[in-house]
CSV table of N, CA and C and ligand atoms in Angstrom, one decimal:
chain,number,residue,atom,x,y,z
A,275,MET,N,152.7,155.3,129.1
A,275,MET,CA,154.1,155.5,129.5
A,275,MET,C,154.4,157.0,129.9
A,276,SER,N,155.3,157.1,130.8
A,276,SER,CA,155.7,158.5,131.2
A,276,SER,C,157.2,158.4,131.6
A,277,LEU,N,157.7,159.6,131.8
A,277,LEU,CA,159.1,159.7,132.2
A,277,LEU,C,159.2,160.1,133.7
A,278,LYS,N,159.4,159.1,134.5
A,278,LYS,CA,159.4,159.4,136.0
A,278,LYS,C,160.8,159.2,136.5
A,279,ILE,N,161.1,160.1,137.5
A,279,ILE,CA,162.4,160.2,138.1
A,279,ILE,C,162.3,159.9,139.6
A,280,ASN,N,163.0,158.9,140.0
A,280,ASN,CA,163.0,158.6,141.5
A,280,ASN,C,164.0,159.5,142.1
A,281,LEU,N,163.6,160.4,143.0
A,281,LEU,CA,164.5,161.3,143.6
A,281,LEU,C,165.5,160.7,144.5
A,282,ARG,N,165.2,159.5,145.0
A,282,ARG,CA,166.1,158.8,145.9
A,282,ARG,C,167.4,158.4,145.1
A,283,HIS,N,167.2,158.2,143.8
A,283,HIS,CA,168.4,157.8,143.0
A,283,HIS,C,169.3,159.0,142.8
A,284,LEU,N,168.8,160.2,143.1
A,284,LEU,CA,169.6,161.4,142.8
A,284,LEU,C,170.5,161.7,144.0
A,285,GLU,N,170.3,161.1,145.1
A,285,GLU,CA,171.0,161.6,146.3
A,285,GLU,C,172.5,161.4,146.2
A,286,GLU,N,172.9,160.3,145.5
A,286,GLU,CA,174.4,160.1,145.4
A,286,GLU,C,175.0,160.7,144.2
A,287,LYS,N,174.3,160.5,143.1
A,287,LYS,CA,174.9,161.0,141.9
A,287,LYS,C,173.8,161.4,140.9
A,288,ASP,N,174.2,162.2,139.9
A,288,ASP,CA,173.3,162.6,138.8
A,288,ASP,C,172.8,161.4,138.1
A,289,LEU,N,171.6,161.6,137.6
A,289,LEU,CA,171.0,160.5,136.8
A,289,LEU,C,170.9,160.9,135.3
A,290,HIS,N,171.3,159.9,134.5
A,290,HIS,CA,171.2,160.1,133.1
A,290,HIS,C,170.1,159.3,132.5
A,291,VAL,N,169.2,159.9,131.9
A,291,VAL,CA,168.0,159.2,131.3
A,291,VAL,C,168.0,159.5,129.8
A,292,GLN,N,167.8,158.4,129.1
A,292,GLN,CA,167.9,158.5,127.6
A,292,GLN,C,166.8,157.5,127.1
A,293,GLY,N,166.1,158.0,126.1
A,293,GLY,CA,165.1,157.0,125.5
A,293,GLY,C,164.1,157.8,124.7
A,294,LYS,N,162.9,157.1,124.5
A,294,LYS,CA,161.9,157.8,123.8
A,294,LYS,C,160.5,157.6,124.4
A,295,LEU,N,159.7,158.6,124.2
A,295,LEU,CA,158.3,158.6,124.7
A,295,LEU,C,157.3,158.6,123.6
A,296,PRO,N,156.4,157.6,123.5
A,296,PRO,CA,155.5,157.6,122.4
A,296,PRO,C,154.6,158.9,122.4
A,297,ALA,N,154.4,159.5,121.2
A,297,ALA,CA,153.7,160.7,121.0
A,297,ALA,C,152.3,160.7,121.8
A,298,PRO,N,151.5,159.6,121.7
A,298,PRO,CA,150.2,159.7,122.4
A,298,PRO,C,150.3,159.9,123.9
A,299,ASP,N,151.4,159.5,124.5
A,299,ASP,CA,151.6,159.6,125.9
A,299,ASP,C,151.9,161.1,126.3
A,300,LEU,N,152.2,161.9,125.4
A,300,LEU,CA,152.5,163.3,125.7
A,300,LEU,C,151.2,164.1,125.6
A,301,GLU,N,150.1,163.5,125.1
A,301,GLU,CA,148.8,164.1,125.0
A,301,GLU,C,148.9,165.5,124.4
A,302,LEU,N,149.6,165.6,123.3
A,302,LEU,CA,149.7,166.8,122.6
A,302,LEU,C,148.3,167.0,121.8
A,303,ASP,N,147.8,168.2,121.8
A,303,ASP,CA,146.6,168.5,121.2
A,303,ASP,C,146.6,168.1,119.7
A,304,ASP,N,145.6,167.6,119.2
A,304,ASP,CA,145.6,167.2,117.7
A,304,ASP,C,144.7,168.2,117.0
A,305,ASP,N,144.5,169.4,117.5
A,305,ASP,CA,143.5,170.3,116.9
A,305,ASP,C,144.1,170.9,115.6
A,306,ASP,N,145.5,171.1,115.7
A,306,ASP,CA,146.1,171.8,114.6
A,306,ASP,C,146.2,170.9,113.3
A,307,GLU,N,145.5,171.3,112.3
A,307,GLU,CA,145.5,170.4,111.1
A,307,GLU,C,146.9,170.4,110.3
A,308,LEU,N,147.7,171.4,110.6
A,308,LEU,CA,148.9,171.5,109.9
A,308,LEU,C,150.1,170.8,110.6
A,309,VAL,N,149.9,170.5,111.8
A,309,VAL,CA,151.0,169.8,112.6
A,309,VAL,C,150.4,168.6,113.3
A,310,ARG,N,151.0,167.4,113.0
A,310,ARG,CA,150.6,166.2,113.6
A,310,ARG,C,151.8,165.6,114.4
A,311,ALA,N,151.6,165.2,115.6
A,311,ALA,CA,152.7,164.6,116.4
A,311,ALA,C,152.4,163.1,116.5
A,312,ARG,N,153.1,162.3,115.7
A,312,ARG,CA,152.8,160.9,115.7
A,312,ARG,C,154.1,160.1,116.1
A,313,LEU,N,155.2,160.8,115.9
A,313,LEU,CA,156.5,160.1,116.2
A,313,LEU,C,156.9,160.3,117.6
A,314,PRO,N,157.7,159.4,118.1
A,314,PRO,CA,158.1,159.5,119.6
A,314,PRO,C,159.0,160.7,119.8
A,315,LEU,N,159.0,161.1,121.1
A,315,LEU,CA,159.9,162.2,121.5
A,315,LEU,C,161.2,161.5,122.0
A,316,HIS,N,162.3,161.9,121.5
A,316,HIS,CA,163.6,161.4,122.0
A,316,HIS,C,164.1,162.3,123.0
A,317,TYR,N,164.6,161.7,124.1
A,317,TYR,CA,165.2,162.6,125.2
A,317,TYR,C,166.5,162.0,125.6
A,318,ASP,N,167.3,162.9,126.0
A,318,ASP,CA,168.7,162.6,126.5
A,318,ASP,C,169.0,163.6,127.6
A,319,LEU,N,168.7,163.2,128.8
A,319,LEU,CA,168.7,164.2,129.9
A,319,LEU,C,169.5,163.8,131.1
A,320,THR,N,170.0,164.8,131.8
A,320,THR,CA,170.8,164.6,133.0
A,320,THR,C,170.0,165.3,134.1
A,321,VAL,N,169.7,164.5,135.2
A,321,VAL,CA,168.9,165.0,136.3
A,321,VAL,C,169.8,165.2,137.5
A,322,HIS,N,169.8,166.4,138.0
A,322,HIS,CA,170.8,166.7,139.1
A,322,HIS,C,170.0,167.3,140.2
A,323,GLN,N,170.5,167.0,141.4
A,323,GLN,CA,169.9,167.5,142.6
A,323,GLN,C,170.7,168.7,143.1
A,324,ALA,N,170.0,169.9,143.3
A,324,ALA,CA,170.7,171.1,143.7
A,324,ALA,C,170.0,171.5,145.0
A,325,GLY,N,170.5,171.1,146.1
A,325,GLY,CA,169.9,171.3,147.4
A,325,GLY,C,168.7,170.4,147.5
A,326,ARG,N,167.5,171.0,147.6
A,326,ARG,CA,166.3,170.2,147.6
A,326,ARG,C,165.6,170.3,146.2
A,327,ASP,N,166.1,171.2,145.4
A,327,ASP,CA,165.5,171.3,144.0
A,327,ASP,C,166.1,170.3,143.1
A,328,VAL,N,165.5,170.2,142.0
A,328,VAL,CA,165.9,169.3,141.0
A,328,VAL,C,166.1,170.0,139.7
A,329,LEU,N,167.3,169.8,139.0
A,329,LEU,CA,167.6,170.4,137.7
A,329,LEU,C,167.6,169.3,136.7
A,330,VAL,N,166.9,169.6,135.6
A,330,VAL,CA,167.0,168.7,134.5
A,330,VAL,C,167.5,169.4,133.3
A,331,ARG,N,168.5,168.8,132.6
A,331,ARG,CA,169.1,169.5,131.5
A,331,ARG,C,169.4,168.5,130.4
A,332,GLY,N,169.2,168.8,129.1
A,332,GLY,CA,169.5,167.9,128.1
A,332,GLY,C,168.8,168.3,126.8
A,333,ARG,N,168.8,167.2,125.9
A,333,ARG,CA,168.3,167.4,124.6
A,333,ARG,C,167.0,166.7,124.3
A,334,LEU,N,166.1,167.4,123.6
A,334,LEU,CA,164.8,166.9,123.2
A,334,LEU,C,164.7,167.0,121.7
A,335,GLU,N,164.1,166.0,121.1
A,335,GLU,CA,164.0,165.9,119.7
A,335,GLU,C,162.8,165.2,119.3
A,336,MET,N,162.0,165.7,118.3
A,336,MET,CA,160.8,165.0,117.9
A,336,MET,C,160.5,165.4,116.5
A,337,GLY,N,160.1,164.4,115.7
A,337,GLY,CA,159.7,164.7,114.3
A,337,GLY,C,158.2,164.9,114.2
A,338,LEU,N,157.9,166.0,113.5
A,338,LEU,CA,156.4,166.3,113.4
A,338,LEU,C,156.0,166.2,111.9
A,339,ASP,N,154.9,165.7,111.7
A,339,ASP,CA,154.3,165.6,110.3
A,339,ASP,C,153.6,166.9,110.1
A,340,CYS,N,154.1,167.7,109.2
A,340,CYS,CA,153.5,169.0,109.0
A,340,CYS,C,153.0,169.1,107.6
A,341,GLU,N,152.2,170.1,107.4
A,341,GLU,CA,151.7,170.5,106.1
A,341,GLU,C,152.0,171.9,105.9
A,342,CYS,N,152.7,172.2,104.8
A,342,CYS,CA,153.1,173.6,104.6
A,342,CYS,C,151.9,174.6,104.5
A,343,ALA,N,152.0,175.6,105.3
A,343,ALA,CA,150.9,176.6,105.4
A,343,ALA,C,150.7,177.3,104.1
A,344,ARG,N,151.7,177.3,103.2
A,344,ARG,CA,151.6,178.1,101.9
A,344,ARG,C,151.3,177.2,100.8
A,345,CYS,N,152.0,176.0,100.6
A,345,CYS,CA,151.8,175.2,99.4
A,345,CYS,C,151.1,173.9,99.7
A,346,LEU,N,150.8,173.6,101.0
A,346,LEU,CA,150.1,172.4,101.5
A,346,LEU,C,150.8,171.1,101.3
A,347,LYS,N,152.1,171.2,100.9
A,347,LYS,CA,152.9,170.0,100.8
A,347,LYS,C,153.3,169.4,102.1
A,348,PRO,N,153.1,168.1,102.3
A,348,PRO,CA,153.5,167.5,103.6
A,348,PRO,C,155.0,167.5,103.7
A,349,PHE,N,155.5,167.7,104.9
A,349,PHE,CA,156.9,167.6,105.1
A,349,PHE,C,157.2,167.3,106.6
A,350,ARG,N,158.4,166.8,106.9
A,350,ARG,CA,158.8,166.4,108.2
A,350,ARG,C,159.5,167.6,108.9
A,351,PHE,N,159.0,168.0,110.0
A,351,PHE,CA,159.6,169.1,110.7
A,351,PHE,C,160.4,168.5,111.9
A,352,ARG,N,161.6,168.8,112.1
A,352,ARG,CA,162.4,168.3,113.2
A,352,ARG,C,162.5,169.3,114.3
A,353,LEU,N,161.7,169.0,115.3
A,353,LEU,CA,161.7,169.9,116.5
A,353,LEU,C,162.8,169.5,117.3
A,354,LYS,N,163.7,170.5,117.6
A,354,LYS,CA,164.9,170.2,118.4
A,354,LYS,C,165.0,171.2,119.5
A,355,ILE,N,165.2,170.7,120.7
A,355,ILE,CA,165.6,171.6,121.8
A,355,ILE,C,166.9,171.1,122.3
A,356,PRO,N,168.0,171.7,121.8
A,356,PRO,CA,169.3,171.1,122.1
A,356,PRO,C,169.8,171.3,123.5
A,357,ASP,N,169.3,172.3,124.2
A,357,ASP,CA,169.8,172.5,125.6
A,357,ASP,C,168.6,172.9,126.4
A,358,TRP,N,167.7,171.9,126.7
A,358,TRP,CA,166.5,172.2,127.5
A,358,TRP,C,166.9,172.2,129.0
A,359,LEU,N,166.4,173.2,129.7
A,359,LEU,CA,166.7,173.3,131.1
A,359,LEU,C,165.4,173.4,131.9
A,360,LEU,N,165.3,172.6,132.9
A,360,LEU,CA,164.1,172.6,133.7
A,360,LEU,C,164.5,172.7,135.2
A,361,HIS,N,163.9,173.6,135.9
A,361,HIS,CA,164.2,173.8,137.3
A,361,HIS,C,163.0,173.4,138.0
A,362,LEU,N,163.1,172.4,138.9
A,362,LEU,CA,161.9,171.9,139.7
A,362,LEU,C,162.2,172.3,141.1
A,363,PRO,N,161.6,173.4,141.6
A,363,PRO,CA,161.8,173.7,143.0
A,363,PRO,C,161.0,172.8,143.9
A,364,ALA,N,161.6,172.7,145.1
A,364,ALA,CA,161.0,171.8,146.1
A,364,ALA,C,159.9,172.6,146.9
A,365,GLU,N,160.0,173.9,146.8
A,365,GLU,CA,159.0,174.8,147.5
A,365,GLU,C,158.4,175.8,146.6
A,366,GLY,N,157.4,176.5,147.0
A,366,GLY,CA,156.8,177.6,146.3
A,366,GLY,C,155.7,177.3,145.3
A,367,PRO,N,155.2,178.3,144.6
A,367,PRO,CA,154.1,178.0,143.7
A,367,PRO,C,154.4,177.1,142.5
A,368,GLU,N,155.7,177.1,142.1
A,368,GLU,CA,156.1,176.2,141.0
A,368,GLU,C,156.6,174.9,141.5
A,369,LYS,N,156.3,174.6,142.7
A,369,LYS,CA,156.8,173.4,143.3
A,369,LYS,C,156.4,172.1,142.5
A,370,ALA,N,157.4,171.3,142.4
A,370,ALA,CA,157.3,170.0,141.7
A,370,ALA,C,156.3,169.1,142.4
A,371,VAL,N,155.5,168.4,141.6
A,371,VAL,CA,154.6,167.4,142.2
A,371,VAL,C,155.4,166.1,142.5
A,372,VAL,N,155.6,165.8,143.7
A,372,VAL,CA,156.4,164.6,144.0
A,372,VAL,C,155.5,163.6,144.8
A,373,GLU,N,155.4,162.4,144.2
A,373,GLU,CA,154.6,161.4,144.9
A,373,GLU,C,155.6,160.2,145.2
A,374,GLU,N,155.7,159.9,146.5
A,374,GLU,CA,156.5,158.9,146.9
A,374,GLU,C,157.9,159.0,146.3
A,375,GLU,N,158.5,160.2,146.4
A,375,GLU,CA,159.8,160.5,146.0
A,375,GLU,C,160.0,160.4,144.4
A,376,VAL,N,158.9,160.3,143.7
A,376,VAL,CA,159.0,160.2,142.3
A,376,VAL,C,158.3,161.4,141.7
A,377,VAL,N,159.1,162.0,140.7
A,377,VAL,CA,158.5,163.1,140.0
A,377,VAL,C,158.3,162.7,138.5
A,378,ASP,N,157.2,163.1,138.0
A,378,ASP,CA,156.8,162.8,136.6
A,378,ASP,C,157.2,164.0,135.7
A,379,LEU,N,158.2,163.7,134.8
A,379,LEU,CA,158.6,164.8,133.9
A,379,LEU,C,157.7,164.9,132.7
A,380,THR,N,156.8,164.0,132.5
A,380,THR,CA,156.0,164.0,131.3
A,380,THR,C,155.3,165.3,131.0
A,381,PRO,N,154.6,165.9,132.0
A,381,PRO,CA,153.9,167.2,131.8
A,381,PRO,C,154.9,168.3,131.4
A,382,TYR,N,156.1,168.3,131.9
A,382,TYR,CA,157.0,169.3,131.6
A,382,TYR,C,157.6,169.2,130.2
A,383,LEU,N,157.7,167.9,129.8
A,383,LEU,CA,158.2,167.6,128.4
A,383,LEU,C,157.1,168.1,127.4
A,384,ARG,N,155.8,167.8,127.8
A,384,ARG,CA,154.7,168.2,127.0
A,384,ARG,C,154.7,169.7,126.7
A,385,GLU,N,154.9,170.4,127.8
A,385,GLU,CA,154.9,171.9,127.8
A,385,GLU,C,156.0,172.4,126.9
A,386,ALA,N,157.2,171.8,127.1
A,386,ALA,CA,158.4,172.2,126.3
A,386,ALA,C,158.2,172.0,124.8
A,387,ILE,N,157.6,170.9,124.5
A,387,ILE,CA,157.3,170.6,123.1
A,387,ILE,C,156.3,171.5,122.5
A,388,LEU,N,155.2,171.7,123.2
A,388,LEU,CA,154.1,172.6,122.7
A,388,LEU,C,154.6,174.0,122.4
A,389,LEU,N,155.6,174.5,123.3
A,389,LEU,CA,156.1,175.8,123.1
A,389,LEU,C,156.9,175.9,121.8
A,390,GLU,N,157.4,174.8,121.3
A,390,GLU,CA,158.3,174.8,120.1
A,390,GLU,C,157.5,174.4,118.9
A,391,PHE,N,156.2,174.1,119.0
A,391,PHE,CA,155.4,173.7,117.9
A,391,PHE,C,155.5,174.8,116.8
A,392,PRO,N,155.7,174.4,115.6
A,392,PRO,CA,155.7,175.5,114.5
A,392,PRO,C,154.3,176.1,114.4
A,393,GLN,N,154.2,177.4,114.5
A,393,GLN,CA,152.9,178.1,114.5
A,393,GLN,C,152.4,178.3,113.0
A,394,HIS,N,153.4,178.4,112.1
A,394,HIS,CA,153.1,178.6,110.7
A,394,HIS,C,154.1,177.7,109.9
A,395,PRO,N,153.9,176.4,109.9
A,395,PRO,CA,154.8,175.5,109.3
A,395,PRO,C,155.0,175.8,107.8
A,396,LEU,N,156.3,175.9,107.4
A,396,LEU,CA,156.6,176.1,106.0
A,396,LEU,C,157.6,175.0,105.5
A,397,CYS,N,157.4,174.5,104.3
A,397,CYS,CA,158.3,173.4,103.8
A,397,CYS,C,159.7,174.0,103.6
A,398,HIS,N,159.8,175.3,103.2
A,398,HIS,CA,161.1,176.0,103.1
A,398,HIS,C,160.8,177.4,103.5
A,399,SER,N,161.7,178.1,104.1
A,399,SER,CA,161.5,179.5,104.5
A,399,SER,C,161.1,180.4,103.4
A,400,ASP,N,161.5,180.0,102.1
A,400,ASP,CA,161.2,180.8,101.0
A,400,ASP,C,160.1,180.2,100.1
A,401,CYS,N,159.3,179.3,100.7
A,401,CYS,CA,158.3,178.7,99.9
A,401,CYS,C,157.4,179.7,99.2
A,402,ALA,N,157.2,179.5,97.9
A,402,ALA,CA,156.5,180.5,97.1
A,402,ALA,C,155.0,180.2,97.1
A,403,GLY,N,154.6,179.2,97.8
A,403,GLY,CA,153.2,178.9,97.8
A,403,GLY,C,152.7,178.1,96.6
A,404,LEU,N,151.4,178.1,96.5
A,404,LEU,CA,150.8,177.3,95.3
A,404,LEU,C,151.1,178.1,94.1
A,405,PRO,N,151.4,177.4,93.0
A,405,PRO,CA,151.6,178.1,91.7
A,405,PRO,C,150.4,178.9,91.3
A,406,LYS,N,150.6,180.2,91.0
A,406,LYS,CA,149.5,181.0,90.6
A,406,LYS,C,149.6,181.3,89.1
A,407,ARG,N,148.9,180.5,88.3
A,407,ARG,CA,149.2,180.6,86.8
A,407,ARG,C,148.7,181.9,86.2
A,408,ALA,N,147.6,182.4,86.7
A,408,ALA,CA,147.1,183.7,86.1
A,408,ALA,C,148.1,184.8,86.3
A,409,GLU,N,148.7,184.8,87.5
A,409,GLU,CA,149.6,185.9,87.8
A,409,GLU,C,150.8,185.8,87.0
A,410,ALA,N,151.4,184.5,86.8
A,410,ALA,CA,152.6,184.3,86.1
A,410,ALA,C,152.4,184.8,84.6
A,411,SER,N,151.3,184.4,84.0
A,411,SER,CA,151.1,184.8,82.6
A,411,SER,C,150.9,186.3,82.4
A,412,SER,N,150.2,186.9,83.4
A,412,SER,CA,150.0,188.4,83.2
A,412,SER,C,151.4,189.1,83.3
A,413,GLN,N,152.3,188.6,84.2
A,413,GLN,CA,153.6,189.2,84.3
A,413,GLN,C,154.4,189.1,83.0
A,414,LYS,N,154.2,188.0,82.3
A,414,LYS,CA,154.9,187.7,81.0
A,414,LYS,C,154.4,188.8,80.0
A,415,THR,N,153.1,189.0,79.9
A,415,THR,CA,152.6,189.9,78.9
A,415,THR,C,153.0,191.3,79.2
A,416,GLU,N,153.2,191.6,80.5
A,416,GLU,CA,153.7,193.0,80.8
A,416,GLU,C,155.2,193.2,80.4
A,417,GLY,N,155.8,192.1,80.2
A,417,GLY,CA,157.2,192.1,79.7
A,417,GLY,C,158.2,192.6,80.7
A,418,SER,N,158.0,192.3,82.0
A,418,SER,CA,158.9,192.7,83.0
A,418,SER,C,160.3,192.0,82.9
A,419,GLY,N,160.3,190.9,82.2
A,419,GLY,CA,161.5,190.2,82.0
A,419,GLY,C,162.0,189.3,83.1
A,420,ALA,N,161.8,189.7,84.4
A,420,ALA,CA,162.3,188.9,85.5
A,420,ALA,C,161.2,188.0,86.0
A,421,MET,N,161.6,186.7,86.2
A,421,MET,CA,160.7,185.8,86.7
A,421,MET,C,160.6,186.0,88.2
A,422,PRO,N,159.5,185.7,88.9
A,422,PRO,CA,159.4,185.9,90.3
A,422,PRO,C,160.5,185.1,91.1
A,423,GLU,N,160.8,183.9,90.6
A,423,GLU,CA,161.8,183.1,91.3
A,423,GLU,C,163.2,183.8,91.2
A,424,ALA,N,163.5,184.3,90.0
A,424,ALA,CA,164.8,185.0,89.8
A,424,ALA,C,164.9,186.1,90.7
A,425,SER,N,163.9,186.9,90.9
A,425,SER,CA,164.0,188.1,91.8
A,425,SER,C,164.2,187.6,93.2
A,426,ALA,N,163.6,186.5,93.6
A,426,ALA,CA,163.7,186.0,94.9
A,426,ALA,C,165.2,185.6,95.2
A,427,TRP,N,165.8,185.0,94.2
A,427,TRP,CA,167.2,184.6,94.3
A,427,TRP,C,168.1,185.8,94.5
A,428,ALA,N,167.7,186.8,93.7
A,428,ALA,CA,168.5,188.1,93.7
A,428,ALA,C,168.4,188.7,95.1
A,429,GLU,N,167.3,188.6,95.8
A,429,GLU,CA,167.1,189.1,97.1
A,429,GLU,C,168.0,188.3,98.1
A,430,LEU,N,168.0,187.0,97.9
A,430,LEU,CA,168.8,186.1,98.7
A,430,LEU,C,170.3,186.5,98.6
A,431,ASN,N,170.7,186.7,97.4
A,431,ASN,CA,172.1,187.0,97.1
A,431,ASN,C,172.5,188.3,97.8
A,432,LYS,N,171.6,189.2,97.8
A,432,LYS,CA,171.9,190.5,98.5
A,432,LYS,C,172.1,190.3,100.0
A,433,LEU,N,171.3,189.4,100.5
A,433,LEU,CA,171.5,189.1,102.0
A,433,LEU,C,172.8,188.5,102.3
A,434,LYS,N,173.3,187.6,101.4
A,434,LYS,CA,174.5,186.9,101.7
A,434,LYS,C,175.7,187.8,101.7
A,435,PHE,N,175.7,188.8,100.9
A,435,PHE,CA,177.0,189.6,100.8
A,435,PHE,C,176.9,190.9,101.5
B,1826,ZN,ZN1,155.5,175.0,100.9
């Protein structure tokens, strides 16, 4: 399956395409052990003809199965591109590949999604990682009084005000 646009349909009015594309059809690399793309890509796009060029604009959304890089907990990452903009020129080195007036948007979608892949997926931005028991107990004996979590919250509070 792919997302193909027939340019002939654009001559009179903009085209609105909405739907989903199965993850395997995007041929996203599966090398990354921390990020797995198994769920379909949802798209909601408007295709507009500007002279001989084509403009695509809209929303892309895809759920990714990730593993936290710090604590290894699996979590669902929602990849969202709320205002994706693609310019497909009719001429030049970036010229769109058009076959029988049909342009395939799939490779462009693939590229857009790959650019937004989390490089360092975290279950929460303040994930403390795996519990380190040895460290926690040594801190207690030192008698610092403050737990690591408490100080993290204190830092957050400072940021808020
Ligand atoms: Zn985590």
